[in-house]
Each structure stands twice: as C-alpha cells, then as structure tokens.
C-alpha cells in the first residue's frame, strides 16, 4: 500500500474501518456533508465509501480522532461504545491493546474505539477529562456512563458487562 499524506493512516487502510477516508475528508474540506454510521459486521466498507460515509465496523477496533469521535459515537445510538484513550509511548497501553482487540471480536453488540491522545487530539482528550493513559470510557446514548483508568482488564470487562446490561 502506498503511504502518501493524502491517504488515510495505515491503520485505517489495513483494517478497512473507515470506508474511503480520503473521499470523506475531501468532501468535508469542500463543505459537503459527510455521513457517519456504525456498521454491522456484515456491511461492506465499499458501501460506506460509495455513500461518502466514514464508519466504525462492529467486531473491530476503530481508530478515531477529534473530528471523527463524536459523529461515530452519535451514530452508535443506543449501542454501548468503549473508547481506549492511549498514547504511542505508554507501556501499559501496549500491553492491554491485544486484549482490547479480542474484546471487540467477543462483544459484537459493542462499538470499540481507540483515541491516540497525541497533540492533535489533545482538545478532545481534555474535553473527555483524560488525566492518565490508558483510560477507557464507556458511553451509552452519547453519554459517559463508566470510566476505567489503567490497564485493568478485569475492571474493564466488568464495566462493559454492566453497561451492556443496563
């Protein structure tokens, strides 16, 4: 795959999470509407790209940023959304990442997102009250219902189960 500045980041290309990210961002830059949605696991990213959408795919972890986070959370509707706030340099973040990926395959009724709390996404991290990484926020109906700080897998599992049953 090519990796030019006009393409989506490599993690979005490989996982095919975003449909045609470039097309959607170009539409947004031109002032055109971009629709966001959470896709069922059987939906195709080609359909999303054709519709000019950027979408999260159930059964995968979707990387989000300050521009895509809230639209995808709102598109999730009443689904449980779990967000992993991490940094590239965080050791505990790297340790829990594979376990988080496995959870996305186990809970197909939950939307799993990742937000790199880098300089570009700092305003969103501040808005969400992130003080340490990793921090996991669990949302329902676009509202934060639970937070788990640190790489505490058992606590995260319990919080997800509680949010799903509420």
Short mmCIF file of C-alpha atoms in Angstrom, two decimals:
data_model
loop_
_atom_site.label_atom_id
_atom_site.label_comp_id
_atom_site.label_asym_id
_atom_site.label_seq_id
_atom_site.Cartn_x
_atom_site.Cartn_y
_atom_site.Cartn_z
CA UNK A 1 0.00 0.00 0.00
CA UNK A 2 1.17 3.50 -0.69
CA UNK A 3 1.51 5.83 2.21
CA UNK A 4 1.18 9.36 0.99
CA UNK A 5 -0.11 12.28 3.00
CA UNK A 6 -3.35 12.23 1.02
CA UNK A 7 -4.26 8.73 2.18
CA UNK A 8 -5.83 7.58 5.40
CA UNK A 9 -3.38 6.48 8.10
CA UNK A 10 -2.06 2.93 7.63
CA UNK A 11 -4.14 1.52 10.49
CA UNK A 12 -7.32 2.72 8.83
CA UNK A 13 -6.27 1.31 5.45
CA UNK A 14 -5.36 -2.11 6.80
CA UNK A 15 -8.44 -2.61 8.94
CA UNK A 16 -10.77 -1.04 6.36
CA UNK A 17 -12.55 0.64 9.24
CA UNK A 18 -13.27 3.94 7.62
CA UNK A 19 -14.58 3.16 4.18
CA UNK A 20 -12.96 5.69 1.86
CA UNK A 21 -11.49 8.04 4.43
CA UNK A 22 -9.83 10.22 1.82
CA UNK A 23 -13.03 10.72 -0.13
CA UNK A 24 -14.94 11.61 3.03
CA UNK A 25 -12.31 14.12 4.18
CA UNK A 26 -12.20 15.72 0.73
CA UNK A 27 -15.99 16.09 0.83
CA UNK A 28 -15.72 17.69 4.26
CA UNK A 29 -12.98 20.10 3.10
CA UNK A 30 -15.20 21.21 0.21
CA UNK A 31 -18.04 21.93 2.62
CA UNK A 32 -20.06 18.89 1.54
CA UNK A 33 -21.79 16.68 4.04
CA UNK A 34 -20.16 13.54 5.36
CA UNK A 35 -22.41 10.94 6.96
CA UNK A 36 -21.22 8.81 9.83
CA UNK A 37 -22.58 5.48 10.93
CA UNK A 38 -21.74 2.35 12.83
CA UNK A 39 -21.83 -0.60 10.50
CA UNK A 40 -22.97 -4.10 11.28
CA UNK A 41 -20.26 -6.69 10.85
CA UNK A 42 -21.76 -7.86 7.56
CA UNK A 43 -21.84 -4.40 5.97
CA UNK A 44 -19.13 -3.68 3.43
CA UNK A 45 -16.79 -0.76 3.58
CA UNK A 46 -17.32 -0.29 -0.16
CA UNK A 47 -20.96 0.56 0.50
CA UNK A 48 -19.90 3.14 3.06
CA UNK A 49 -17.36 4.63 0.67
CA UNK A 50 -19.94 4.89 -2.10
CA UNK A 51 -22.25 6.74 0.26
CA UNK A 52 -19.47 9.14 1.34
CA UNK A 53 -19.50 7.77 4.88
CA UNK A 54 -16.84 7.07 7.46
CA UNK A 55 -17.89 4.23 9.72
CA UNK A 56 -16.92 2.02 12.62
CA UNK A 57 -17.24 -1.70 11.99
CA UNK A 58 -18.65 -3.91 14.73
CA UNK A 59 -16.17 -6.66 15.58
CA UNK A 60 -13.12 -4.43 15.05
CA UNK A 61 -11.42 -1.60 16.88
CA UNK A 62 -11.83 1.71 15.06
CA UNK A 63 -9.18 4.40 15.39
CA UNK A 64 -10.84 7.81 15.84
CA UNK A 65 -9.61 11.37 16.11
CA UNK A 66 -11.01 14.72 17.24
CA UNK A 67 -13.02 15.02 14.02
CA UNK A 68 -14.49 11.51 13.85
CA UNK A 69 -15.05 10.69 17.53
CA UNK A 70 -18.38 12.39 18.30
CA UNK A 71 -20.04 11.66 14.93
CA UNK A 72 -19.27 7.94 15.29
CA UNK A 73 -20.38 7.91 18.95
CA UNK A 74 -23.66 9.61 17.99
CA UNK A 75 -24.14 7.21 15.08
CA UNK A 76 -23.86 4.30 17.52
CA UNK A 77 -27.20 5.35 19.01
CA UNK A 78 -28.09 3.16 21.98
CA UNK A 79 -25.21 0.72 21.41
CA UNK A 80 -22.55 0.56 24.10
CA UNK A 81 -19.37 2.35 22.98
CA UNK A 82 -15.99 1.68 24.61
CA UNK A 83 -13.13 4.09 23.94
CA UNK A 84 -9.50 3.28 24.68
CA UNK A 85 -7.56 6.51 25.24
CA UNK A 86 -3.86 5.73 24.80
CA UNK A 87 -0.52 7.13 23.68
CA UNK A 88 2.14 5.60 21.45
CA UNK A 89 4.76 5.69 24.23
CA UNK A 90 2.63 4.16 27.01
CA UNK A 91 3.83 0.70 28.11
CA UNK A 92 0.58 -0.39 29.83
CA UNK A 93 -1.36 0.80 26.75
CA UNK A 94 0.70 -1.55 24.58
CA UNK A 95 0.16 -4.44 26.99
CA UNK A 96 -3.64 -4.16 27.05
CA UNK A 97 -4.08 -3.38 23.32
CA UNK A 98 -4.24 -7.04 22.14
CA UNK A 99 -6.75 -7.89 24.88
CA UNK A 100 -8.85 -4.88 23.86
CA UNK A 101 -8.76 -6.11 20.25
CA UNK A 102 -10.02 -9.53 21.40
CA UNK A 103 -12.91 -7.89 23.27
CA UNK A 104 -14.03 -6.25 20.01
CA UNK A 105 -14.37 -9.72 18.48
CA UNK A 106 -16.16 -11.14 21.52
CA UNK A 107 -18.76 -8.38 22.02
CA UNK A 108 -20.37 -7.85 18.62
CA UNK A 109 -23.07 -5.64 20.13
CA UNK A 110 -20.47 -3.10 21.36
CA UNK A 111 -18.58 -0.46 19.35
CA UNK A 112 -14.86 -0.36 20.22
CA UNK A 113 -12.88 2.81 19.50
CA UNK A 114 -9.28 3.94 20.09
CA UNK A 115 -8.15 7.54 20.51
CA UNK A 116 -4.45 8.42 20.42
CA UNK A 117 -4.11 11.23 22.97
CA UNK A 118 -1.45 12.97 20.91
CA UNK A 119 -1.08 16.71 20.37
CA UNK A 120 -3.64 16.73 17.53
CA UNK A 121 -6.31 15.10 19.72
CA UNK A 122 -5.41 16.99 22.91
CA UNK A 123 -8.58 19.16 22.86
CA UNK A 124 -10.80 16.06 22.76
CA UNK A 125 -8.75 14.29 25.44
CA UNK A 126 -9.14 17.37 27.64
CA UNK A 127 -12.88 17.53 26.92
CA UNK A 128 -13.18 13.88 27.98
CA UNK A 129 -11.20 14.55 31.17
CA UNK A 130 -8.25 12.29 30.37
CA UNK A 131 -5.54 12.60 33.02
CA UNK A 132 -3.82 9.20 32.70
CA UNK A 133 -3.45 6.59 29.99
CA UNK A 134 -4.77 4.14 29.35
CA UNK A 135 -8.23 5.36 30.23
CA UNK A 136 -11.32 3.57 28.98
CA UNK A 137 -14.59 5.49 28.70
CA UNK A 138 -17.84 3.60 28.25
CA UNK A 139 -20.70 5.51 26.64
CA UNK A 140 -24.40 4.87 26.08
CA UNK A 141 -26.57 7.26 24.10
CA UNK A 142 -23.54 9.56 23.65
CA UNK A 143 -23.12 9.93 27.43
CA UNK A 144 -20.22 8.63 29.51
CA UNK A 145 -21.56 6.03 31.95
CA UNK A 146 -18.32 4.50 33.26
CA UNK A 147 -14.57 5.07 33.31
CA UNK A 148 -11.74 2.61 33.93
CA UNK A 149 -8.24 4.03 34.39
CA UNK A 150 -5.12 1.96 33.95
CA UNK A 151 -4.60 -1.37 32.21
CA UNK A 152 -7.07 -3.16 34.49
CA UNK A 153 -8.53 -5.77 32.18
CA UNK A 154 -10.87 -7.39 34.74
CA UNK A 155 -12.29 -3.99 35.72
CA UNK A 156 -12.81 -3.14 32.05
CA UNK A 157 -14.57 -6.44 31.41
CA UNK A 158 -16.90 -5.90 34.38
CA UNK A 159 -17.66 -2.32 33.30
CA UNK A 160 -18.52 -3.44 29.75
CA UNK A 161 -20.79 -6.21 31.05
CA UNK A 162 -22.57 -3.76 33.38
CA UNK A 163 -23.05 -1.19 30.60
CA UNK A 164 -24.41 -3.82 28.20
CA UNK A 165 -26.98 -5.00 30.74
CA UNK A 166 -28.22 -1.51 31.66
#
